[in-house]
Amino acid sequence: MPQVLIEVDRLTKSFGATKAVDGISFEVYAGEIFGFLGPNGAGKTTTIKILTGLLTPTSGRARLGGFDVVRQPLAAKRILGYVPDEPNVYQKLTAVEFLDFVGDAYGMSARQKALRIGELLALFGLDGAAGDLLGSYSHGMKQKVLLCAAFLHDPKIYILDEPTVGLDPRSARLLKTLLREVTARGGAVFMSTHIMEIAQSLCDRVAIINRGRIAAAGSVLELQRLSGERTLEDVFLGLTDGVTGTGMAAAARGPLPETP
Ligand SMILES: Nc1ncnc2c1ncn2[C@@H]1O[C@H](COP(=O)(O)OP(=O)(O)OP(=O)(O)O)[C@@H](O)[C@H]1O
Ligand SMILES: [Mg+2]
């Protein structure tokens, strides 16, 4: 049995009356890319923010490499590479300065940092802009710098929130190759995406989340077979309803005023 690298157990997160994540459980094993699919507002980013220590869960547990994300946050973060959905970067640093800072946070030596930063910037085609301020970077370039930061210390676990949004086709292909290399080395990848083609071509297993609950999980083929649907898109549309949240917030607000 492969090692469990990401373990989520009855995880819940409420924002007031809204249960953004409602008792989800799943495991991601060493050597697999796990896709997290779901409509807007289904709870993907909330789940990812709990896994990466940016939000505390209301109840339930999550572990990365066996380390509890709430009780052992530093140990959990040490083995994690994270790419957020919005590429918010320090505008006043150059790419090299930013990556150097990230390398320091992970305790990398000056030699390791120099080697790895040069390698990654060249790989993502950013070597020409390495000395430019990140404030001058395009959206996709910022996204690439954050990918460089996630890969910098060669972590075992990668958590990516819609990582291909804003990437050009060559960079998206490069990212897929890099993630495949991660799993070949025994790492695990957990990524949210709205792109069915990516889920289909890249993910070993997927989970479909709807209104904070997991509606189905398995390989794309398994989901197609079980549901009798022809494509992953049909499986997705059959299991999700496009309604944001649990509707509890709306219920608490009362009926909407009538439009004239
Ligand atoms: N900080 C917050 N305060 C209040 N409600 C929040 C907060 N963050 C998220 N929510 C709510 O939690 C629910 C889930 O949001 P989340 O961002 O996890 O969705 P998502 O699946 O990532 O959607 P998308 O596909 O649009 O990125 C939504 O109803 C959202 O309004
Ligand atoms: Mg999101």
PDB file of C-alpha atoms and ligand atoms in Angstrom:
ATOM      1  CA  MET A   1       0.000   0.000   0.000  1.00  0.00           C
ATOM      2  CA  PRO A   2       1.507   3.403  -0.912  1.00  0.00           C
ATOM      3  CA  GLN A   3       2.098   5.940   1.836  1.00  0.00           C
ATOM      4  CA  VAL A   4      -0.714   8.409   2.584  1.00  0.00           C
ATOM      5  CA  LEU A   5       0.761  11.901   2.152  1.00  0.00           C
ATOM      6  CA  ILE A   6      -2.403  13.996   2.499  1.00  0.00           C
ATOM      7  CA  GLU A   7      -5.071  12.913   4.943  1.00  0.00           C
ATOM      8  CA  VAL A   8      -8.319  14.809   5.399  1.00  0.00           C
ATOM      9  CA  ASP A   9     -10.761  13.544   8.006  1.00  0.00           C
ATOM     10  CA  ARG A  10     -14.287  14.933   8.448  1.00  0.00           C
ATOM     11  CA  LEU A  11     -13.056  18.470   7.795  1.00  0.00           C
ATOM     12  CA  THR A  12     -15.525  21.305   8.312  1.00  0.00           C
ATOM     13  CA  LYS A  13     -15.230  25.071   7.948  1.00  0.00           C
ATOM     14  CA  SER A  14     -18.059  27.472   8.684  1.00  0.00           C
ATOM     15  CA  PHE A  15     -18.160  31.177   7.908  1.00  0.00           C
ATOM     16  CA  GLY A  16     -21.068  32.357  10.042  1.00  0.00           C
ATOM     17  CA  ALA A  17     -24.093  30.405   8.824  1.00  0.00           C
ATOM     18  CA  THR A  18     -22.316  29.183   5.670  1.00  0.00           C
ATOM     19  CA  LYS A  19     -20.738  25.754   5.844  1.00  0.00           C
ATOM     20  CA  ALA A  20     -18.086  26.265   3.164  1.00  0.00           C
ATOM     21  CA  VAL A  21     -16.624  22.795   3.847  1.00  0.00           C
ATOM     22  CA  ASP A  22     -19.020  20.263   5.309  1.00  0.00           C
ATOM     23  CA  GLY A  23     -17.370  17.128   6.715  1.00  0.00           C
ATOM     24  CA  ILE A  24     -15.140  16.066   3.825  1.00  0.00           C
ATOM     25  CA  SER A  25     -12.723  13.129   4.021  1.00  0.00           C
ATOM     26  CA  PHE A  26     -10.193  11.861   1.492  1.00  0.00           C
ATOM     27  CA  GLU A  27      -6.610  10.644   1.180  1.00  0.00           C
ATOM     28  CA  VAL A  28      -3.911  11.348  -1.362  1.00  0.00           C
ATOM     29  CA  TYR A  29      -1.193   8.736  -1.763  1.00  0.00           C
ATOM     30  CA  ALA A  30       2.486   9.028  -2.629  1.00  0.00           C
ATOM     31  CA  GLY A  31       2.828   8.850  -6.396  1.00  0.00           C
ATOM     32  CA  GLU A  32      -0.513  10.335  -7.357  1.00  0.00           C
ATOM     33  CA  ILE A  33      -1.963  13.536  -8.732  1.00  0.00           C
ATOM     34  CA  PHE A  34      -5.346  14.180  -7.154  1.00  0.00           C
ATOM     35  CA  GLY A  35      -7.716  16.642  -8.805  1.00  0.00           C
ATOM     36  CA  PHE A  36     -10.261  18.684  -6.850  1.00  0.00           C
ATOM     37  CA  LEU A  37     -13.191  19.719  -9.025  1.00  0.00           C
ATOM     38  CA  GLY A  38     -16.308  21.659  -8.143  1.00  0.00           C
ATOM     39  CA  PRO A  39     -18.401  24.656  -9.088  1.00  0.00           C
ATOM     40  CA  ASN A  40     -17.578  28.220  -7.984  1.00  0.00           C
ATOM     41  CA  GLY A  41     -18.057  28.539  -4.241  1.00  0.00           C
ATOM     42  CA  ALA A  42     -18.059  24.764  -3.656  1.00  0.00           C
ATOM     43  CA  GLY A  43     -15.298  24.901  -1.010  1.00  0.00           C
ATOM     44  CA  LYS A  44     -12.098  24.086  -2.947  1.00  0.00           C
ATOM     45  CA  THR A  45     -10.046  27.119  -1.952  1.00  0.00           C
ATOM     46  CA  THR A  46     -11.322  26.910   1.625  1.00  0.00           C
ATOM     47  CA  THR A  47     -10.131  23.283   1.830  1.00  0.00           C
ATOM     48  CA  ILE A  48      -6.770  24.244   0.320  1.00  0.00           C
ATOM     49  CA  LYS A  49      -6.352  27.147   2.753  1.00  0.00           C
ATOM     50  CA  ILE A  50      -6.925  24.770   5.662  1.00  0.00           C
ATOM     51  CA  LEU A  51      -4.391  22.279   4.266  1.00  0.00           C
ATOM     52  CA  THR A  52      -1.799  25.035   3.866  1.00  0.00           C
ATOM     53  CA  GLY A  53      -2.394  26.521   7.326  1.00  0.00           C
ATOM     54  CA  LEU A  54      -3.998  29.781   6.150  1.00  0.00           C
ATOM     55  CA  LEU A  55      -7.368  28.958   7.743  1.00  0.00           C
ATOM     56  CA  THR A  56      -8.136  26.929  10.862  1.00  0.00           C
ATOM     57  CA  PRO A  57     -10.824  24.288  10.484  1.00  0.00           C
ATOM     58  CA  THR A  58     -14.038  24.523  12.487  1.00  0.00           C
ATOM     59  CA  SER A  59     -13.770  20.777  13.121  1.00  0.00           C
ATOM     60  CA  GLY A  60     -12.043  17.716  11.733  1.00  0.00           C
ATOM     61  CA  ARG A  61      -8.402  17.071  10.942  1.00  0.00           C
ATOM     62  CA  ALA A  62      -5.888  17.358   8.137  1.00  0.00           C
ATOM     63  CA  ARG A  63      -2.398  15.902   8.008  1.00  0.00           C
ATOM     64  CA  LEU A  64       0.462  16.386   5.550  1.00  0.00           C
ATOM     65  CA  GLY A  65       3.019  13.598   5.642  1.00  0.00           C
ATOM     66  CA  GLY A  66       1.540  12.584   9.009  1.00  0.00           C
ATOM     67  CA  PHE A  67       1.897  16.101  10.486  1.00  0.00           C
ATOM     68  CA  ASP A  68      -1.287  17.746  11.743  1.00  0.00           C
ATOM     69  CA  VAL A  69      -1.680  21.091   9.959  1.00  0.00           C
ATOM     70  CA  VAL A  70      -3.046  22.763  13.115  1.00  0.00           C
ATOM     71  CA  ARG A  71      -0.850  21.183  15.793  1.00  0.00           C
ATOM     72  CA  GLN A  72       2.395  20.762  13.824  1.00  0.00           C
ATOM     73  CA  PRO A  73       2.178  23.612  11.307  1.00  0.00           C
ATOM     74  CA  LEU A  74       5.925  24.091  10.779  1.00  0.00           C
ATOM     75  CA  ALA A  75       6.630  20.406  10.155  1.00  0.00           C
ATOM     76  CA  ALA A  76       3.640  20.234   7.799  1.00  0.00           C
ATOM     77  CA  LYS A  77       4.761  23.343   5.867  1.00  0.00           C
ATOM     78  CA  ARG A  78       8.357  22.125   5.538  1.00  0.00           C
ATOM     79  CA  ILE A  79       7.298  19.320   3.193  1.00  0.00           C
ATOM     80  CA  LEU A  80       4.811  21.451   1.257  1.00  0.00           C
ATOM     81  CA  GLY A  81       4.949  23.502  -1.930  1.00  0.00           C
ATOM     82  CA  TYR A  82       1.865  25.720  -2.332  1.00  0.00           C
ATOM     83  CA  VAL A  83       0.631  27.811  -5.234  1.00  0.00           C
ATOM     84  CA  PRO A  84      -2.340  30.053  -4.339  1.00  0.00           C
ATOM     85  CA  ASP A  85      -5.138  30.946  -6.752  1.00  0.00           C
ATOM     86  CA  GLU A  86      -4.188  34.636  -6.791  1.00  0.00           C
ATOM     87  CA  PRO A  87      -0.541  35.428  -7.575  1.00  0.00           C
ATOM     88  CA  ASN A  88      -0.054  38.027  -4.860  1.00  0.00           C
ATOM     89  CA  VAL A  89       3.670  38.708  -4.712  1.00  0.00           C
ATOM     90  CA  TYR A  90       5.886  41.323  -3.104  1.00  0.00           C
ATOM     91  CA  GLN A  91       5.803  44.071  -5.725  1.00  0.00           C
ATOM     92  CA  LYS A  92       9.033  45.696  -4.529  1.00  0.00           C
ATOM     93  CA  LEU A  93      11.272  42.607  -4.796  1.00  0.00           C
ATOM     94  CA  THR A  94      12.918  41.203  -7.887  1.00  0.00           C
ATOM     95  CA  ALA A  95      12.266  37.542  -8.747  1.00  0.00           C
ATOM     96  CA  VAL A  96      15.720  36.572  -7.491  1.00  0.00           C
ATOM     97  CA  GLU A  97      15.298  38.518  -4.239  1.00  0.00           C
ATOM     98  CA  PHE A  98      11.880  36.946  -3.634  1.00  0.00           C
ATOM     99  CA  LEU A  99      13.081  33.391  -4.325  1.00  0.00           C
ATOM    100  CA  ASP A 100      16.179  33.981  -2.206  1.00  0.00           C
ATOM    101  CA  PHE A 101      13.903  35.030   0.662  1.00  0.00           C
ATOM    102  CA  VAL A 102      11.756  31.902   0.205  1.00  0.00           C
ATOM    103  CA  GLY A 103      14.906  29.730   0.116  1.00  0.00           C
ATOM    104  CA  ASP A 104      16.041  31.275   3.428  1.00  0.00           C
ATOM    105  CA  ALA A 105      12.673  30.464   4.986  1.00  0.00           C
ATOM    106  CA  TYR A 106      13.249  26.812   4.085  1.00  0.00           C
ATOM    107  CA  GLY A 107      16.819  26.867   5.449  1.00  0.00           C
ATOM    108  CA  MET A 108      18.510  26.317   2.086  1.00  0.00           C
ATOM    109  CA  SER A 109      22.245  27.043   1.783  1.00  0.00           C
ATOM    110  CA  ALA A 110      23.483  29.905  -0.412  1.00  0.00           C
ATOM    111  CA  ARG A 111      24.851  27.354  -2.909  1.00  0.00           C
ATOM    112  CA  GLN A 112      21.601  25.374  -3.040  1.00  0.00           C
ATOM    113  CA  LYS A 113      19.597  28.558  -3.489  1.00  0.00           C
ATOM    114  CA  ALA A 114      21.758  29.947  -6.295  1.00  0.00           C
ATOM    115  CA  LEU A 115      21.690  26.644  -8.165  1.00  0.00           C
ATOM    116  CA  ARG A 116      17.982  25.993  -7.821  1.00  0.00           C
ATOM    117  CA  ILE A 117      16.828  29.600  -8.444  1.00  0.00           C
ATOM    118  CA  GLY A 118      18.878  29.795 -11.656  1.00  0.00           C
ATOM    119  CA  GLU A 119      17.605  26.414 -12.781  1.00  0.00           C
ATOM    120  CA  LEU A 120      13.912  27.165 -12.138  1.00  0.00           C
ATOM    121  CA  LEU A 121      13.922  30.692 -13.582  1.00  0.00           C
ATOM    122  CA  ALA A 122      15.523  29.335 -16.767  1.00  0.00           C
ATOM    123  CA  LEU A 123      13.036  26.457 -16.912  1.00  0.00           C
ATOM    124  CA  PHE A 124      10.085  28.858 -16.746  1.00  0.00           C
ATOM    125  CA  GLY A 125      11.701  31.278 -19.208  1.00  0.00           C
ATOM    126  CA  LEU A 126      12.030  34.029 -16.604  1.00  0.00           C
ATOM    127  CA  ASP A 127      15.831  34.309 -16.604  1.00  0.00           C
ATOM    128  CA  GLY A 128      15.658  37.453 -18.760  1.00  0.00           C
ATOM    129  CA  ALA A 129      13.393  39.156 -16.189  1.00  0.00           C
ATOM    130  CA  ALA A 130      15.116  37.751 -13.084  1.00  0.00           C
ATOM    131  CA  GLY A 131      16.334  41.174 -11.961  1.00  0.00           C
ATOM    132  CA  ASP A 132      13.067  43.027 -12.646  1.00  0.00           C
ATOM    133  CA  LEU A 133      10.687  44.074  -9.872  1.00  0.00           C
ATOM    134  CA  LEU A 134       7.750  41.651  -9.493  1.00  0.00           C
ATOM    135  CA  GLY A 135       5.435  44.681  -9.612  1.00  0.00           C
ATOM    136  CA  SER A 136       6.313  44.943 -13.317  1.00  0.00           C
ATOM    137  CA  TYR A 137       5.505  41.288 -14.046  1.00  0.00           C
ATOM    138  CA  SER A 138       2.425  40.163 -15.987  1.00  0.00           C
ATOM    139  CA  HIS A 139      -0.174  37.950 -14.261  1.00  0.00           C
ATOM    140  CA  GLY A 140       1.254  34.782 -15.849  1.00  0.00           C
ATOM    141  CA  MET A 141       4.825  35.761 -14.970  1.00  0.00           C
ATOM    142  CA  LYS A 142       3.824  36.239 -11.311  1.00  0.00           C
ATOM    143  CA  GLN A 143       2.129  32.850 -11.436  1.00  0.00           C
ATOM    144  CA  LYS A 144       5.369  31.330 -12.742  1.00  0.00           C
ATOM    145  CA  VAL A 145       7.454  32.945  -9.974  1.00  0.00           C
ATOM    146  CA  LEU A 146       5.096  31.397  -7.415  1.00  0.00           C
ATOM    147  CA  LEU A 147       5.516  28.027  -9.143  1.00  0.00           C
ATOM    148  CA  CYS A 148       9.312  28.486  -8.907  1.00  0.00           C
ATOM    149  CA  ALA A 149       8.867  29.232  -5.187  1.00  0.00           C
ATOM    150  CA  ALA A 150       6.769  26.086  -4.693  1.00  0.00           C
ATOM    151  CA  PHE A 151       9.356  23.887  -6.429  1.00  0.00           C
ATOM    152  CA  LEU A 152      12.370  25.609  -4.862  1.00  0.00           C
ATOM    153  CA  HIS A 153      13.025  23.370  -1.859  1.00  0.00           C
ATOM    154  CA  ASP A 154      11.944  20.186  -3.640  1.00  0.00           C
ATOM    155  CA  PRO A 155       9.043  19.353  -1.303  1.00  0.00           C
ATOM    156  CA  LYS A 156       7.228  16.039  -1.207  1.00  0.00           C
ATOM    157  CA  ILE A 157       3.699  17.467  -1.318  1.00  0.00           C
ATOM    158  CA  TYR A 158       2.344  20.043  -3.770  1.00  0.00           C
ATOM    159  CA  ILE A 159      -0.955  21.834  -3.266  1.00  0.00           C
ATOM    160  CA  LEU A 160      -2.002  24.013  -6.172  1.00  0.00           C
ATOM    161  CA  ASP A 161      -5.169  26.129  -6.484  1.00  0.00           C
ATOM    162  CA  GLU A 162      -6.084  26.375 -10.172  1.00  0.00           C
ATOM    163  CA  PRO A 163      -2.425  26.468 -11.187  1.00  0.00           C
ATOM    164  CA  THR A 164      -2.887  26.595 -14.958  1.00  0.00           C
ATOM    165  CA  VAL A 165      -5.078  29.725 -14.943  1.00  0.00           C
ATOM    166  CA  GLY A 166      -3.066  32.460 -16.648  1.00  0.00           C
ATOM    167  CA  LEU A 167      -0.320  30.148 -17.886  1.00  0.00           C
ATOM    168  CA  ASP A 168       0.441  30.015 -21.608  1.00  0.00           C
ATOM    169  CA  PRO A 169       0.270  26.557 -23.270  1.00  0.00           C
ATOM    170  CA  ARG A 170       4.035  25.968 -23.080  1.00  0.00           C
ATOM    171  CA  SER A 171       4.132  26.772 -19.353  1.00  0.00           C
ATOM    172  CA  ALA A 172       1.039  24.658 -18.680  1.00  0.00           C
ATOM    173  CA  ARG A 173       2.734  21.736 -20.452  1.00  0.00           C
ATOM    174  CA  LEU A 174       5.934  22.336 -18.449  1.00  0.00           C
ATOM    175  CA  LEU A 175       3.948  22.342 -15.210  1.00  0.00           C
ATOM    176  CA  LYS A 176       2.290  19.032 -16.125  1.00  0.00           C
ATOM    177  CA  THR A 177       5.725  17.517 -16.827  1.00  0.00           C
ATOM    178  CA  LEU A 178       7.119  18.793 -13.526  1.00  0.00           C
ATOM    179  CA  LEU A 179       4.142  17.431 -11.574  1.00  0.00           C
ATOM    180  CA  ARG A 180       4.540  14.033 -13.261  1.00  0.00           C
ATOM    181  CA  GLU A 181       8.217  14.070 -12.198  1.00  0.00           C
ATOM    182  CA  VAL A 182       7.129  14.811  -8.627  1.00  0.00           C
ATOM    183  CA  THR A 183       4.895  11.748  -8.508  1.00  0.00           C
ATOM    184  CA  ALA A 184       7.524   9.577 -10.224  1.00  0.00           C
ATOM    185  CA  ARG A 185       9.826  10.476  -7.289  1.00  0.00           C
ATOM    186  CA  GLY A 186       7.132   9.419  -4.803  1.00  0.00           C
ATOM    187  CA  GLY A 187       5.585  12.819  -4.092  1.00  0.00           C
ATOM    188  CA  ALA A 188       1.894  13.730  -4.104  1.00  0.00           C
ATOM    189  CA  VAL A 189       0.000  16.520  -5.845  1.00  0.00           C
ATOM    190  CA  PHE A 190      -3.371  17.964  -4.852  1.00  0.00           C
ATOM    191  CA  MET A 191      -4.755  20.523  -7.280  1.00  0.00           C
ATOM    192  CA  SER A 192      -8.036  22.258  -7.918  1.00  0.00           C
ATOM    193  CA  THR A 193      -9.046  22.895 -11.496  1.00  0.00           C
ATOM    194  CA  HIS A 194     -12.048  23.836 -13.608  1.00  0.00           C
ATOM    195  CA  ILE A 195     -10.449  22.393 -16.709  1.00  0.00           C
ATOM    196  CA  MET A 196     -11.864  18.942 -17.456  1.00  0.00           C
ATOM    197  CA  GLU A 197      -9.095  18.191 -19.960  1.00  0.00           C
ATOM    198  CA  ILE A 198      -6.480  18.661 -17.223  1.00  0.00           C
ATOM    199  CA  ALA A 199      -8.393  16.487 -14.772  1.00  0.00           C
ATOM    200  CA  GLN A 200      -8.766  13.831 -17.447  1.00  0.00           C
ATOM    201  CA  SER A 201      -5.209  13.870 -18.805  1.00  0.00           C
ATOM    202  CA  LEU A 202      -3.232  14.585 -15.639  1.00  0.00           C
ATOM    203  CA  CYS A 203      -5.083  13.392 -12.542  1.00  0.00           C
ATOM    204  CA  ASP A 204      -4.879   9.798 -11.323  1.00  0.00           C
ATOM    205  CA  ARG A 205      -7.954  10.384  -9.179  1.00  0.00           C
ATOM    206  CA  VAL A 206     -10.395  13.223  -8.731  1.00  0.00           C
ATOM    207  CA  ALA A 207     -12.961  14.288  -6.163  1.00  0.00           C
ATOM    208  CA  ILE A 208     -15.982  16.372  -7.099  1.00  0.00           C
ATOM    209  CA  ILE A 209     -17.059  18.763  -4.355  1.00  0.00           C
ATOM    210  CA  ASN A 210     -20.470  20.389  -4.339  1.00  0.00           C
ATOM    211  CA  ARG A 211     -21.772  22.754  -1.605  1.00  0.00           C
ATOM    212  CA  GLY A 212     -18.935  21.711   0.713  1.00  0.00           C
ATOM    213  CA  ARG A 213     -19.510  17.973   0.350  1.00  0.00           C
ATOM    214  CA  ILE A 214     -17.744  15.378  -1.746  1.00  0.00           C
ATOM    215  CA  ALA A 215     -20.238  14.144  -4.306  1.00  0.00           C
ATOM    216  CA  ALA A 216     -17.928  11.514  -5.843  1.00  0.00           C
ATOM    217  CA  ALA A 217     -14.287  10.426  -5.835  1.00  0.00           C
ATOM    218  CA  GLY A 218     -12.273   7.987  -7.894  1.00  0.00           C
ATOM    219  CA  SER A 219     -10.431   7.715 -11.184  1.00  0.00           C
ATOM    220  CA  VAL A 220     -12.081   9.463 -14.111  1.00  0.00           C
ATOM    221  CA  LEU A 221     -12.842   6.071 -15.659  1.00  0.00           C
ATOM    222  CA  GLU A 222     -14.429   4.815 -12.429  1.00  0.00           C
ATOM    223  CA  LEU A 223     -16.628   7.900 -12.183  1.00  0.00           C
ATOM    224  CA  GLN A 224     -17.731   7.547 -15.799  1.00  0.00           C
ATOM    225  CA  ARG A 225     -18.488   3.861 -15.349  1.00  0.00           C
ATOM    226  CA  LEU A 226     -20.391   4.312 -12.054  1.00  0.00           C
ATOM    227  CA  SER A 227     -22.483   7.217 -13.280  1.00  0.00           C
ATOM    228  CA  GLY A 228     -23.048   5.845 -16.759  1.00  0.00           C
ATOM    229  CA  GLU A 229     -21.967   9.205 -18.170  1.00  0.00           C
ATOM    230  CA  ARG A 230     -19.837   9.442 -21.286  1.00  0.00           C
ATOM    231  CA  THR A 231     -17.445  12.225 -20.283  1.00  0.00           C
ATOM    232  CA  LEU A 232     -16.059  13.722 -17.082  1.00  0.00           C
ATOM    233  CA  GLU A 233     -17.889  16.933 -17.943  1.00  0.00           C
ATOM    234  CA  ASP A 234     -21.195  15.028 -17.959  1.00  0.00           C
ATOM    235  CA  VAL A 235     -20.310  13.375 -14.617  1.00  0.00           C
ATOM    236  CA  PHE A 236     -19.501  16.838 -13.208  1.00  0.00           C
ATOM    237  CA  LEU A 237     -22.718  18.442 -14.492  1.00  0.00           C
ATOM    238  CA  GLY A 238     -24.779  15.521 -13.182  1.00  0.00           C
ATOM    239  CA  LEU A 239     -23.335  15.786  -9.672  1.00  0.00           C
ATOM    240  CA  THR A 240     -23.190  19.561  -9.190  1.00  0.00           C
ATOM    241  CA  ASP A 241     -25.918  22.166  -9.232  1.00  0.00           C
ATOM    242  CA  GLY A 242     -24.069  25.440  -9.625  1.00  0.00           C
ATOM    243  CA  VAL A 243     -25.524  26.822  -6.391  1.00  0.00           C
ATOM    244  CA  THR A 244     -22.943  28.653  -4.300  1.00  0.00           C
ATOM    245  CA  GLY A 245     -22.534  27.622  -0.649  1.00  0.00           C
ATOM    246  CA  THR A 246     -25.192  25.769   1.307  1.00  0.00           C
ATOM    247  CA  GLY A 247     -27.836  28.402   0.851  1.00  0.00           C
ATOM    248  CA  MET A 248     -27.926  28.879   4.616  1.00  0.00           C
ATOM    249  CA  ALA A 249     -26.548  32.409   4.434  1.00  0.00           C
ATOM    250  CA  ALA A 250     -29.274  33.333   1.967  1.00  0.00           C
ATOM    251  CA  ALA A 251     -31.887  31.677   4.187  1.00  0.00           C
ATOM    252  CA  ALA A 252     -30.609  33.646   7.198  1.00  0.00           C
ATOM    253  CA  ARG A 253     -30.912  36.898   5.224  1.00  0.00           C
ATOM    254  CA  GLY A 254     -34.524  36.142   4.388  1.00  0.00           C
ATOM    255  CA  PRO A 255     -36.223  36.464   1.017  1.00  0.00           C
ATOM    256  CA  LEU A 256     -34.750  38.812  -1.561  1.00  0.00           C
ATOM    257  CA  PRO A 257     -36.703  42.032  -2.098  1.00  0.00           C
ATOM    258  CA  GLU A 258     -39.019  41.812  -5.048  1.00  0.00           C
ATOM    259  CA  THR A 259     -37.826  43.496  -8.170  1.00  0.00           C
ATOM    260  CA  PRO A 260     -40.228  46.064  -9.588  1.00  0.00           C
TER     261      PRO A 260
HETATM  262  N1  LIG B   1     -13.444  34.525   4.269  1.00  0.00           N
HETATM  263  C1  LIG B   1     -14.689  34.143   3.984  1.00  0.00           C
HETATM  264  N2  LIG B   1     -15.742  34.664   4.655  1.00  0.00           N
HETATM  265  C2  LIG B   1     -17.002  34.278   4.396  1.00  0.00           C
HETATM  266  N3  LIG B   1     -17.321  33.342   3.482  1.00  0.00           N
HETATM  267  C3  LIG B   1     -16.330  32.787   2.787  1.00  0.00           C
HETATM  268  C4  LIG B   1     -14.959  33.152   2.992  1.00  0.00           C
HETATM  269  N4  LIG B   1     -14.185  32.425   2.164  1.00  0.00           N
HETATM  270  C5  LIG B   1     -15.032  31.656   1.467  1.00  0.00           C
HETATM  271  N5  LIG B   1     -16.308  31.866   1.838  1.00  0.00           N
HETATM  272  C6  LIG B   1     -17.506  31.165   1.291  1.00  0.00           C
HETATM  273  O1  LIG B   1     -17.232  29.782   1.317  1.00  0.00           O
HETATM  274  C7  LIG B   1     -17.772  29.157   0.176  1.00  0.00           C
HETATM  275  C8  LIG B   1     -16.671  28.386  -0.531  1.00  0.00           C
HETATM  276  O2  LIG B   1     -15.720  29.275  -1.098  1.00  0.00           O
HETATM  277  P1  LIG B   1     -14.386  28.781  -1.801  1.00  0.00           P
HETATM  278  O3  LIG B   1     -13.546  29.982  -2.054  1.00  0.00           O
HETATM  279  O4  LIG B   1     -13.796  27.704  -0.995  1.00  0.00           O
HETATM  280  O5  LIG B   1     -14.945  28.200  -3.174  1.00  0.00           O
HETATM  281  P2  LIG B   1     -14.168  27.551  -4.424  1.00  0.00           P
HETATM  282  O6  LIG B   1     -14.661  26.166  -4.574  1.00  0.00           O
HETATM  283  O7  LIG B   1     -12.712  27.746  -4.283  1.00  0.00           O
HETATM  284  O8  LIG B   1     -14.759  28.422  -5.644  1.00  0.00           O
HETATM  285  P3  LIG B   1     -14.056  28.947  -7.005  1.00  0.00           P
HETATM  286  O9  LIG B   1     -14.211  27.861  -8.004  1.00  0.00           O
HETATM  287  O10 LIG B   1     -14.899  30.141  -7.381  1.00  0.00           O
HETATM  288  O11 LIG B   1     -12.637  29.319  -6.711  1.00  0.00           O
HETATM  289  C9  LIG B   1     -18.427  30.259  -0.653  1.00  0.00           C
HETATM  290  O12 LIG B   1     -19.813  30.260  -0.344  1.00  0.00           O
HETATM  291  C10 LIG B   1     -17.766  31.529  -0.149  1.00  0.00           C
HETATM  292  O13 LIG B   1     -18.635  32.612  -0.250  1.00  0.00           O
HETATM  293 MG    MG B   2     -11.303  28.799  -5.377  1.00  0.00          MG
END
